[in-house]
CSV table of C-alpha atoms in Angstrom, one decimal:
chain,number,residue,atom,x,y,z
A,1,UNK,CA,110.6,86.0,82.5
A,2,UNK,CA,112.4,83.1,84.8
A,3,UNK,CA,115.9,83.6,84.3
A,4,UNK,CA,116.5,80.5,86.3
A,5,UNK,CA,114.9,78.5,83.4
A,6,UNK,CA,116.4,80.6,80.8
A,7,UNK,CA,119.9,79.3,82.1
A,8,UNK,CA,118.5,76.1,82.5
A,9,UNK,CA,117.6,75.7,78.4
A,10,UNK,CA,121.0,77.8,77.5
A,11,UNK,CA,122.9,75.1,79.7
A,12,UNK,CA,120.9,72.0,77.5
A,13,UNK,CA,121.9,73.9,74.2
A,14,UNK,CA,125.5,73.7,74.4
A,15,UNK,CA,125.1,70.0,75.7
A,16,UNK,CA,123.2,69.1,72.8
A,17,UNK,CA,125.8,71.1,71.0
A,18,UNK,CA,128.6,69.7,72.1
A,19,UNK,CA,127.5,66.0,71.8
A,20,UNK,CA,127.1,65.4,75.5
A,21,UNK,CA,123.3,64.8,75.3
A,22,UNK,CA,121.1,63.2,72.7
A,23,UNK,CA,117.4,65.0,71.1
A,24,UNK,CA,115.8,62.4,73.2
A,25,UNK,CA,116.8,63.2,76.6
A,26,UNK,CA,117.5,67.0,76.0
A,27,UNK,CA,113.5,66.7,75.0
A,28,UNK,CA,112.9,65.1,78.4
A,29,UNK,CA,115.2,67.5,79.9
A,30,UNK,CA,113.0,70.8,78.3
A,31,UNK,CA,109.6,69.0,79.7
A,32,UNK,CA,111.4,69.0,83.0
A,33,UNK,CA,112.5,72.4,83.2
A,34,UNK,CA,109.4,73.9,81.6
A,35,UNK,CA,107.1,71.9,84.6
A,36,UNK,CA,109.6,73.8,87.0
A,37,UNK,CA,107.8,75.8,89.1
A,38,UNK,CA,108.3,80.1,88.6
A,39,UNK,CA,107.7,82.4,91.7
A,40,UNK,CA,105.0,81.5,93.2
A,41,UNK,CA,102.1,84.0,94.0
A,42,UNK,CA,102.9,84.9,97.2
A,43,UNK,CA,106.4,86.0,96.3
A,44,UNK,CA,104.8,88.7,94.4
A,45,UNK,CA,102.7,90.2,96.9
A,46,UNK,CA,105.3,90.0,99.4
A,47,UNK,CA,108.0,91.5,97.2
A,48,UNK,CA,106.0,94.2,95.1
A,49,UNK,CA,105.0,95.7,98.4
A,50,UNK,CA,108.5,96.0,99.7
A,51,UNK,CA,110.2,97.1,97.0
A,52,UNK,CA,108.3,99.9,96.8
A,53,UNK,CA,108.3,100.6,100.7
A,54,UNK,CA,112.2,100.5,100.3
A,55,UNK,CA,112.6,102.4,97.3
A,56,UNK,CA,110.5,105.1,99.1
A,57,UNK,CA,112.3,105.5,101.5
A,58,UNK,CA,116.1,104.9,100.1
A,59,UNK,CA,115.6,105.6,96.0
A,60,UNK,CA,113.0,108.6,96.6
A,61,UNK,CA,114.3,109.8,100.5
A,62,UNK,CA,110.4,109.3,101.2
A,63,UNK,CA,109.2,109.7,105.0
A,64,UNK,CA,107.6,107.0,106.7
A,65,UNK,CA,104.3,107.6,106.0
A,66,UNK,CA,105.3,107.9,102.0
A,67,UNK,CA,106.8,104.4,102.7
A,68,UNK,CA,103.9,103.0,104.4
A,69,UNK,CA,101.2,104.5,102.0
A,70,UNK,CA,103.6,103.3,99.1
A,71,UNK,CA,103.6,99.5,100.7
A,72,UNK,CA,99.7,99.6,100.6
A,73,UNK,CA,99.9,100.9,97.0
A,74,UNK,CA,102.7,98.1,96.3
A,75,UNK,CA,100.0,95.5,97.4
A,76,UNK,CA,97.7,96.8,94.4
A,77,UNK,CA,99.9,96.0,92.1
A,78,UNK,CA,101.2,92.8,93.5
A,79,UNK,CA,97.5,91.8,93.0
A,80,UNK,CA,97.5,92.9,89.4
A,81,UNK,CA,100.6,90.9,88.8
A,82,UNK,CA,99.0,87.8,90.2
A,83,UNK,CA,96.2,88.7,88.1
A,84,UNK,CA,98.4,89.0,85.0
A,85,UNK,CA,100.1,86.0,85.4
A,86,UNK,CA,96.7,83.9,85.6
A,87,UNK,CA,95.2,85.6,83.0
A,88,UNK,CA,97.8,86.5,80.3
A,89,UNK,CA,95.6,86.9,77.3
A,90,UNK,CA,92.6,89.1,79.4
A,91,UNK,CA,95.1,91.0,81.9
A,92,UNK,CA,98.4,90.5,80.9
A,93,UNK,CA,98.6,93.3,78.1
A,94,UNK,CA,96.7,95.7,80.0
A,95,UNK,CA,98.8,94.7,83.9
A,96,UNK,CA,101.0,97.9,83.5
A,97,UNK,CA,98.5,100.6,81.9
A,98,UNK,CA,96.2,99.4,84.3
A,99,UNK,CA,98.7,99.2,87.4
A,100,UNK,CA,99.5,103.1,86.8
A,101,UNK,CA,96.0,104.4,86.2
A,102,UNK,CA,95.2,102.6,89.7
A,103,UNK,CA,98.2,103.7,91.6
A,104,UNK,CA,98.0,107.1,90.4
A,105,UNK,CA,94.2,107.7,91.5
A,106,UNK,CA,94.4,105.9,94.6
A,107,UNK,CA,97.9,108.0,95.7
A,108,UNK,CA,95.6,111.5,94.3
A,109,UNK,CA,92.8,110.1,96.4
A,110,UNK,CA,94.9,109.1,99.4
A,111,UNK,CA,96.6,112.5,99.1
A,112,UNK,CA,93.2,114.2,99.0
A,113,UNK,CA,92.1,112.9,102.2
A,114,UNK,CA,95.6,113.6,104.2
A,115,UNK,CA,95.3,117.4,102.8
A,116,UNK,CA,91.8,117.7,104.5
A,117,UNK,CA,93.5,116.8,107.2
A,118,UNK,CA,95.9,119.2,107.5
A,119,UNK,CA,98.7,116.5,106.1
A,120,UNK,CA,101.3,116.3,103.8
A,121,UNK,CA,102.5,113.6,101.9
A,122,UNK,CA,104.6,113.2,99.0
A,123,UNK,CA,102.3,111.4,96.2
A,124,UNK,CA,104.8,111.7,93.3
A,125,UNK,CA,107.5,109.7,95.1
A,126,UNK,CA,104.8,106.9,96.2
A,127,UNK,CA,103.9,106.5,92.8
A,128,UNK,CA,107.2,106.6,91.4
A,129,UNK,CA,108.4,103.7,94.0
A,130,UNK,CA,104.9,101.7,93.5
A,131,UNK,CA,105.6,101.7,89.9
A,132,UNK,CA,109.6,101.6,89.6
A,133,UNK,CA,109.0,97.7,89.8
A,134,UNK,CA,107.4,97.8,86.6
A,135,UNK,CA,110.5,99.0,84.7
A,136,UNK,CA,111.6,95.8,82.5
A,137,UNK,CA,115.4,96.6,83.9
A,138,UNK,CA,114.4,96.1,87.4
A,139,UNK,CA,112.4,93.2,86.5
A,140,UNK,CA,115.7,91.3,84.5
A,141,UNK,CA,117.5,92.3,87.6
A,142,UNK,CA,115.5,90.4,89.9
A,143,UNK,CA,115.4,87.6,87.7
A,144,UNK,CA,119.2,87.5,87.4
A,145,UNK,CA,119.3,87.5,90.7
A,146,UNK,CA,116.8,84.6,91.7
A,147,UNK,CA,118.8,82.9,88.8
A,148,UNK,CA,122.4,83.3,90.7
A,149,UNK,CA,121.1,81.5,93.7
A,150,UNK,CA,119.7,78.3,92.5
């Protein structure tokens, strides 16, 4: 969801509405805005990863180490965003099932290999702040935000 574009085609309503604007060019108007770009890919695997490093650290009182291993897991599903947005009919239905099966066994396995070592990390609060960008209030959040400074 681009909440930019969403104001956008909410603005062009009540001009058309209101007499303002005619079908013609609030047509022409809705092409432009639709070919608007949305976040581009790199925005996801830039933000995905720290969010969740943040919300370790501030939203779960993670360590550093939690907040380091949850940027790496952030990463993972930055990718599987990506992947959902170029493939919405293969990927897109199955980005957050898929996102917390992955995150969950890679934080079990990562935790697996830091116990043999005598460490302790804190797996449930990596995997809550990997996957607490997947909560749809989050996500309109965001949006709203992006949307307030265009």
């Amino acid at each position: 969801m681009h909440m930019g574009k969403l104001s956008m085609v909410n603005d062009l309503c009540h001009e058309l509405l209101n007499g303002r604007k005619t079908i013609e060019e609030s047509i022409e108007d809705l092409t432009r805005i639709k070919a608007k770009p949305s976040l581009n890919k790199w925005t996801f695997l830039i933000l995905y990863p720290a969010i969740s490093m943040v919300l370790c650290l501030i939203g779960f009182n993670g360590t550093w180490i939690d907040a380091t291993l949850s940027f790496v897991i952030g990463i993972v599903v930055g990718i599987f965003q990506v992947l959902a947005i170029n493939f919405p009919i293969t990927f897109g239905y199955l980005f957050e099932f898929l996102s917390a099966l992955v995150v969950t066994v890679l934080t079990n396995f990562i935790f697996k290999i830091f116990a043999n070592y005598g460490m302790c990390i804190q797996s449930q609060k990596i995997v809550l702040s990997a996957l607490s960008i997947l909560l749809p209030v989050i996500k309109v959040t965001i949006d709203f935000r992006g949307s307030l400074s265009h």
